Each structure stands twice: as C-alpha cells, then as structure tokens.
Amino acid sequence: MRRILVLGGYGTFGSRIVRLLVEQKRWAVIVAGRAEEKAAAFARLLDDARVSAQALDRNSVDAGTLKALDLWLVIDASGPFQGDTNYPVVRAALEAGIHYIDIADALGFVCAIDRFDAAAKTRGLTVIAGASSVPTLSSAAVTELAQGLDTILEVETAISSSNQATLGRSVHAALLSYAGKPIRIRRFGLWREIKGLEGWRAIDIALPGRAILRRLVAPCEVPDLALLPARYPSLRKALFRAGTELAVLNRGASILARLVSARLLRSLSPFAGVAGSTFGLLRRFGSARSGMVVTIAGRRGGDVLRRRWTVLAEGGDGLWVPAMAAALLADKLDRGLLAAGARPGIDVLDLADFRGTFARFQIHDAVEEIPIGTAPFRHWLGAAVDQLPPAIRAMHDDPLERSASGRVSVMRGTHPLATLMCRILGFPPSGEDLPLLVEFEPRGTGEIWRRRFGASTFSSHLKPWRGRTGAVREHIGPLAYGFRLETDAQGLRMQFERWWAFGIPLPRALGPRVEAAQWQEGDAYCFSVEVSAPGIGRVIAYRGRLRLNPVTAATML
C-alpha cells in the first residue's frame, strides 16, 4: 500500500486533507507535524489502522528521514510558505525519490517551483505547488468560464471566509506578511503596484435561492496575480481580494496595514498570534457561511461578455474547499494522470473534479453570464460613435478598463490663481513632450479618466447628463461641467454649456471657457484642451497624442 505523509496533518487544512485521503481507503497516511502529541491524538481520533503519526518539522526535514518512512507522496500543508526560498521539503522529497504536493498560496514560492522541473523530470517525479483554492481551484474556474471565448480580458477573484472558521497561526502569518506592502497586479493592461489589505470594498456572494453574503474584501498577494497574466497574455486586469466575515476585523486589518504602508511598522507578521487570539474571541459572532467568486470578461467575435462562477459553503464546510485539490491530485497521481515535472497548480484540475467533492458537503456552485452594458461613450452618443475616426472610436468604444500612452505639451497660465488651481488639480508644470498615461475606468454609465503626467495625476469622472442625449457632465471634486458632444468624420469636440458646485447651478458668465477637441493623425489619437477663466485668463492648456497600450490594442482587434 502506498504511503502518504501529510505535513501539518493535524492543522486546519491538513486535517481535512488527511480525512479526504483516508476516506478513499487506498493509502496509508502519516499525520506529521512539530507536535507529536497532537499528531498522535488526531491519528487516534480517526480510528483507522492505516493512519499513524510522526513528529516532523518542515524546516529541518531531510531526505534520509523521508526515505526511512518509505513514502510515495509528501503533501505539505504546514506553511507559512511566504518568505520560504529554500524549499526544504521539496528538495528532500526529490532527493528521496518521492512525489510532492503543497497547498501554498505564496506568490513567490509557487511561481518559482519550476526551478525543480528538470530534476523532477529526471527522477520521474511530480511536484505541484499551490494545490488549494488558489491557484488550482481559481484557475479551474477561469478555464471553464473562458470556454468559447476568443480572448480573456479581465479576471477578478474574491474569497470571504466564515468568522467561525478556525484558522491556524500559519494562515494568519501568511495574510499579515503582505499587509501594507506593495503587491504587483495587472490593471489597465499594465503592471502596477497597490498595497495589501488596503482599499477594502463590498461584494455580494449570491446563489439562487440562498441568502446573499455581503462581505468586505481587500487586495491580497496570491500566485494568480502572476500566473494568470502569463497564461492569458490578453489580460488587462487580474485582481484577487479576500476578507473575513466581520467588518470590524477587516477594518482593523486596514488600519494596521496603513501603519505598515506609512512605515510606522515594519511588518504585521509578528502579530500573527495576536490575530489568532482576536479571531478566537470573536468566533461566536457571525455565521458559518463562506464564499468565493471568480468573474471574467472576454471577447467572442465582436461581443464583450462577462461570466461569473460562485461557490457558497454553509455549515462551516468552507474549510474543506482549500483541502480538496491536494486530495484530488493525489488520486490523479495514483492513476498515472499527472506528468512528471515541477509546476504551479494551474491547469491541473477541472471544476468537474471539485464538484464531485462539493456534493458531499453543504457546498453549492453556479455559473452565470452577466450582461455588460455599452461603452459609456456609446451610451452618451449612441450611433454617432460609429462615424468617429477609427483611433478615437477605439479609444472610447470599449466597455472595459483600458489605458493609452503618449506625449503631451503643457502650458500653465501665469496668474497666481491659475498656478494654485493647477497644483490642486494635479497638472504638471509647463513643459514640452512630456510622458502621459491615461487610464479609462468604466463605472456604471460613466467613466473615470486618470491623466498621469509623470508624478502628477489629474482625475475626473464623466457621467451622463441626465435628460440630454449627446452630452456629458465632467465631475472634478465638488464641481461639475456640462458639455455638448459634437461628432463627425473629423473627430469629437466638447462644447462647454453649464457648470455646478455641489449640484447647484452657477452663472455661466462666471464659468470657465473650455475648448476641447479630439482628432486622428495617421493612426494616432490626438487631443487638445485649453481652459481659461474670467479675470484669470489661461488656466491650463495641453496638447498631445496617444496610442492604446499594446494589450488593449491587441484585444480590440
């Protein structure tokens, strides 16, 4: 009988992996961890002659010890894997001639596992990192959702755990390791950095006939952020967020993350024990419901589609979800269905594999297609968009986020008030041929424009002018400016008509003078904006050209 060692086998997820393995009655299973008494107690609890216990520390494991146990497979469920650059268990397993699987969710650890690919293939061994909710389950969801699409443009994943979940110290240490620290993500077709556990937002996790979960989630660092853009080069956006059930805990994590971001604390990792104790004190509050949502957007022909996969776990069964992939892969490996080599746990299982296990618990899932509205500019202009020059139409007739880069010349006004206004709004000093990045972020029937002039950023929110067709309101802080949009085969012009402060109409005579135009030269999108004010004269004038960034441009074809 083949023997499987589960490191961390009495922990939150390891104990569930052990149970799933034992239920198959095909292997002898060794429960291992630092505390031999805990391993032995859990083994006795299972009351199965094929289950034994072993004291073993993942940081000091060696090939000799593993060989002496006559193992076929090692499953590492101990962690935390964040900061592990030595891979002691992987190295020991390869040297001992043993297959290896782990449940790591550390981006660096999982994405670098292929360094062992040649050694694993030479020995005929399979090494898989990340056999858990991410990236194995999440990538399986993306694969199913992407069926029939020509390109995938966006992937967003969110997980919210039940407050009654019992999470070990290693889980808290993993979460806190990147709090307030930069996380590299894909947005607007570009790579950029955001801060971990900051920027919390509310999401709904819903299935037909079941109560909706309204939860807070925030950016976390997981392997998907690097693996999915590599797997799908067309991705403009790849985001992962997570949170727990109680808002007070999430808000507290946000405050602490900001202390790290402000460099008042070096890291939150030392507070893993405190975090665990706090969760323990509040565990009786909240529910036993957890959920996960994977949403993608992509193109099929000329249509942009959005699809969503939702899984909802009740009765505390959400803790089984991260444990399933390792057990499913052990079965697949035993049947000779996994090739030799070392790789992240992406594209190794299908959602159908998981659904067979979901059915044994209070875990339900569903896939739905979500309508995507027209691009904001088409909403404002209707069919008039079609007569615009191709470069302008491509820039605006897109319902998803995108970005464009180019050069711009800026001329500020000389009046002291003009200088002050430019500083407040985020315009750079006057200059020729400056770099410019513009991000377009659709939001409902509106769109946020962020113009990044190097270190300076000017943002505005364009919204429909209610009751008007071919018109738009541009919101900048408490002020709003109403424009009539004029279009023809030469381009687009924005004609200023009214303005408001805090929603109160203001006299047009006191308002700014705005001249804004967009046109095409060659294949470039060109623009010119000049703003002046009574008694001040010129406030700002800028003129330049843009091209959609490569990922965006390629996915428009």
Coordinates of C-alpha atoms in Angstrom, one line a residue, residues 102-357:
D102 CA 1.6 21.5 -1.3
I103 CA -1.2 24.0 -0.5
A104 CA 1.0 27.1 -0.7
D105 CA -0.6 30.4 -1.7
A106 CA 2.6 32.4 -1.6
L107 CA 3.2 34.0 -5.0
G108 CA 7.0 33.8 -4.9
F109 CA 7.1 30.2 -3.6
V110 CA 4.5 28.9 -6.1
C111 CA 5.7 30.7 -9.2
A112 CA 9.3 29.7 -8.7
I113 CA 8.6 26.0 -8.2
D114 CA 9.5 25.3 -11.8
R115 CA 13.2 25.7 -10.8
F116 CA 12.9 22.0 -9.8
D117 CA 11.3 21.0 -13.1
A118 CA 14.4 19.4 -14.7
A119 CA 15.3 17.5 -11.5
A120 CA 11.7 16.2 -11.1
K121 CA 11.5 15.0 -14.8
T122 CA 14.9 13.3 -14.5
R123 CA 13.6 11.3 -11.5
G124 CA 10.2 10.7 -12.9
L125 CA 8.6 12.7 -10.1
T126 CA 5.6 15.1 -9.9
V127 CA 6.0 18.3 -7.9
I128 CA 3.0 20.6 -7.7
A129 CA 2.8 23.8 -5.6
G130 CA -0.4 25.7 -4.8
A131 CA -2.9 22.9 -4.7
S132 CA -5.6 24.8 -2.9
S133 CA -8.3 27.4 -3.5
V134 CA -5.7 29.5 -5.3
P135 CA -4.3 28.9 -7.8
T136 CA -5.7 25.4 -8.5
L137 CA -9.5 25.9 -7.9
S138 CA -9.4 29.5 -9.1
S139 CA -7.7 28.6 -12.4
A140 CA -10.1 25.7 -13.0
A141 CA -12.9 28.2 -12.7
V142 CA -11.3 30.6 -15.2
T143 CA -10.8 27.7 -17.6
E144 CA -14.5 26.8 -17.5
L145 CA -15.7 30.4 -17.7
A146 CA -13.4 31.0 -20.7
Q147 CA -14.8 28.3 -22.8
G148 CA -16.0 29.6 -26.2
L149 CA -14.3 33.0 -25.8
D150 CA -11.6 34.2 -28.2
T151 CA -9.7 36.3 -25.6
I152 CA -9.9 36.8 -21.9
L153 CA -9.6 40.5 -20.9
E154 CA -10.3 40.6 -17.1
V155 CA -10.2 38.2 -14.2
E156 CA -11.3 39.1 -10.7
T157 CA -11.4 36.6 -7.8
A158 CA -12.7 37.2 -4.2
I159 CA -12.9 34.9 -1.2
S160 CA -14.6 35.6 2.1
S161 CA -14.2 33.2 5.0
S162 CA -16.7 32.5 7.7
N163 CA -16.0 34.2 11.0
Q164 CA -16.4 30.8 12.7
A165 CA -13.6 29.3 10.7
T166 CA -10.7 28.1 12.8
L167 CA -7.6 29.3 11.1
G168 CA -4.1 28.4 12.3
R169 CA -1.2 30.7 13.0
S170 CA 0.4 30.0 9.7
V171 CA -2.7 31.3 7.8
H172 CA -2.7 34.5 9.8
A173 CA 1.1 34.9 9.3
A174 CA 0.6 34.5 5.6
L175 CA -2.1 37.1 5.4
L176 CA -0.3 39.6 7.5
S177 CA 3.0 39.2 5.7
Y178 CA 2.0 41.4 2.8
A179 CA -0.3 43.8 4.7
G180 CA 0.6 47.4 3.8
K181 CA 3.3 46.2 1.4
P182 CA 3.3 46.6 -2.4
I183 CA 1.5 43.9 -4.5
R184 CA 2.2 43.8 -8.2
I185 CA -1.0 43.5 -10.2
R186 CA -2.3 43.8 -13.7
R187 CA -4.5 46.8 -14.3
F188 CA -5.4 48.7 -17.5
G189 CA -3.2 46.4 -19.5
L190 CA -0.2 47.4 -17.5
W191 CA 1.7 46.2 -14.4
R192 CA 1.4 48.4 -11.3
E193 CA 1.6 48.2 -7.5
I194 CA -1.1 48.5 -4.9
K195 CA -0.9 47.9 -1.1
G196 CA -2.0 44.7 0.5
L197 CA -5.1 44.7 2.7
E198 CA -5.9 48.3 1.8
G199 CA -8.7 49.6 -0.3
W200 CA -11.5 47.4 1.1
R201 CA -14.7 47.1 -1.0
A202 CA -18.0 45.4 -0.6
I203 CA -19.0 42.4 -2.7
D204 CA -22.1 40.2 -2.9
I205 CA -21.7 36.4 -3.0
A206 CA -25.0 35.1 -4.2
L207 CA -26.6 31.9 -5.4
P208 CA -30.3 31.5 -6.5
G209 CA -32.5 30.5 -3.6
R210 CA -29.8 31.3 -0.9
A211 CA -29.2 34.3 1.3
I212 CA -26.8 36.8 -0.2
L213 CA -23.4 37.3 1.6
R214 CA -22.5 40.9 1.7
R215 CA -18.8 41.0 2.6
L216 CA -15.7 43.2 2.6
V217 CA -12.6 42.1 0.7
A218 CA -9.2 43.7 0.0
P219 CA -6.3 43.1 -2.2
C220 CA -4.1 40.1 -1.3
E221 CA -1.0 38.7 -2.8
V222 CA -1.6 35.2 -4.4
P223 CA 0.0 33.3 -7.3
D224 CA -2.9 34.0 -9.6
L225 CA -1.6 37.6 -10.0
A226 CA 1.4 36.4 -11.9
L227 CA 0.2 33.0 -13.2
L228 CA -3.0 34.2 -15.0
P229 CA -1.4 37.1 -17.0
A230 CA 1.3 34.6 -18.1
R231 CA -1.3 32.0 -19.0
Y232 CA -3.6 34.6 -20.7
P233 CA -1.4 37.4 -22.2
S234 CA -4.5 39.3 -23.3
L235 CA -5.4 40.1 -19.7
R236 CA -5.8 43.8 -19.0
K237 CA -6.9 43.2 -15.4
A238 CA -6.1 40.5 -12.8
L239 CA -7.2 41.1 -9.2
F240 CA -7.5 39.0 -6.1
R241 CA -9.3 40.1 -2.9
A242 CA -10.1 38.4 0.3
G243 CA -11.5 39.1 3.7
T244 CA -13.3 37.6 6.7
E245 CA -16.9 37.9 7.7
L246 CA -16.8 40.6 10.4
A247 CA -16.3 44.1 9.1
V248 CA -14.7 45.2 12.4
L249 CA -11.8 42.7 11.8
N250 CA -11.4 43.8 8.2
R251 CA -11.4 47.5 9.2
G252 CA -8.9 46.7 11.9
A253 CA -6.6 45.0 9.4
S254 CA -6.9 48.0 7.1
I255 CA -5.8 50.4 9.8
L256 CA -2.8 48.2 10.7
A257 CA -1.9 47.8 7.1
R258 CA -1.8 51.6 6.7
L259 CA 0.7 51.7 9.6
V260 CA 3.0 49.4 7.6
S261 CA 2.4 51.5 4.4
A262 CA 3.3 54.6 6.4
R263 CA 6.5 52.8 7.7
L264 CA 5.4 53.1 11.3
L265 CA 5.6 49.3 11.5
R266 CA 7.9 47.1 9.5
S267 CA 5.5 44.2 9.2
L268 CA 2.4 42.7 10.8
S269 CA 3.8 39.2 10.7
P270 CA 4.9 39.3 14.3
F271 CA 1.2 39.9 15.3
A272 CA 0.0 36.5 13.8
G273 CA -0.5 35.2 17.4
V274 CA -2.5 38.2 18.4
A275 CA -4.6 38.0 15.3
G276 CA -5.4 34.4 16.0
S277 CA -6.4 35.2 19.6
T278 CA -8.6 38.1 18.4
F279 CA -10.4 35.8 15.9
G280 CA -10.8 33.3 18.7
L281 CA -12.5 35.8 20.9
L282 CA -14.9 36.8 18.2
R283 CA -15.6 33.4 16.7
R284 CA -19.0 33.0 18.3
F285 CA -20.2 36.0 16.3
G286 CA -21.1 35.9 12.6
S287 CA -22.2 32.8 10.7
A288 CA -20.7 29.6 9.3
R289 CA -21.0 30.7 5.7
S290 CA -18.1 31.3 3.3
G291 CA -17.9 32.1 -0.4
M292 CA -15.8 32.5 -3.4
V293 CA -16.4 34.4 -6.7
V294 CA -14.4 34.3 -9.9
T295 CA -15.5 36.8 -12.6
I296 CA -14.1 37.1 -16.1
A297 CA -14.7 39.3 -19.1
G298 CA -13.7 38.4 -22.6
R299 CA -14.4 38.8 -26.3
R300 CA -16.3 36.4 -28.6
G301 CA -16.2 37.8 -32.0
G302 CA -17.3 41.5 -31.7
D303 CA -19.1 40.9 -28.4
V304 CA -17.7 41.5 -24.9
L305 CA -19.1 39.0 -22.4
R306 CA -18.8 38.7 -18.6
R307 CA -19.2 35.4 -16.8
R308 CA -19.2 34.6 -13.1
W309 CA -18.7 31.5 -11.1
T310 CA -19.8 31.5 -7.4
V311 CA -19.4 28.9 -4.8
L312 CA -21.1 29.1 -1.4
A313 CA -20.3 26.9 1.6
E314 CA -22.6 26.7 4.6
G315 CA -22.5 24.9 7.9
G316 CA -18.7 25.6 8.3
D317 CA -17.9 23.5 5.2
G318 CA -15.9 26.3 3.6
L319 CA -12.8 25.0 5.3
W320 CA -13.0 21.8 3.2
V321 CA -12.5 23.8 0.0
P322 CA -8.8 24.6 0.3
A323 CA -8.1 21.0 1.2
M324 CA -9.8 19.4 -1.8
A325 CA -7.2 20.0 -4.5
A326 CA -4.4 18.1 -2.7
A327 CA -6.6 15.1 -2.3
L328 CA -7.9 15.2 -5.8
L329 CA -4.4 15.5 -7.2
A330 CA -3.2 12.5 -5.0
D331 CA -5.9 10.5 -6.7
K332 CA -5.0 11.7 -10.2
L333 CA -1.3 11.0 -9.5
D334 CA -2.1 7.5 -8.2
R335 CA -4.0 6.8 -11.5
G336 CA -1.0 7.9 -13.6
L337 CA -2.7 11.0 -14.9
L338 CA -0.1 13.6 -13.8
A339 CA 3.0 14.1 -15.9
A340 CA 6.4 14.3 -14.2
G341 CA 7.9 17.7 -13.6
A342 CA 7.6 20.6 -11.2
R343 CA 5.0 23.3 -11.8
P344 CA 2.4 25.5 -10.1
G345 CA -1.0 24.0 -9.6
I346 CA -2.7 25.7 -12.6
D347 CA -4.5 23.8 -15.3
V348 CA -4.2 20.5 -13.4
L349 CA -7.8 20.0 -12.3
D350 CA -11.3 20.9 -13.8
L351 CA -14.2 22.3 -11.9
A352 CA -15.9 19.0 -12.6
D353 CA -13.3 17.3 -10.4
F354 CA -14.2 19.6 -7.5
R355 CA -17.9 19.4 -7.9
G356 CA -17.8 15.7 -7.1
T357 CA -16.4 16.5 -3.7

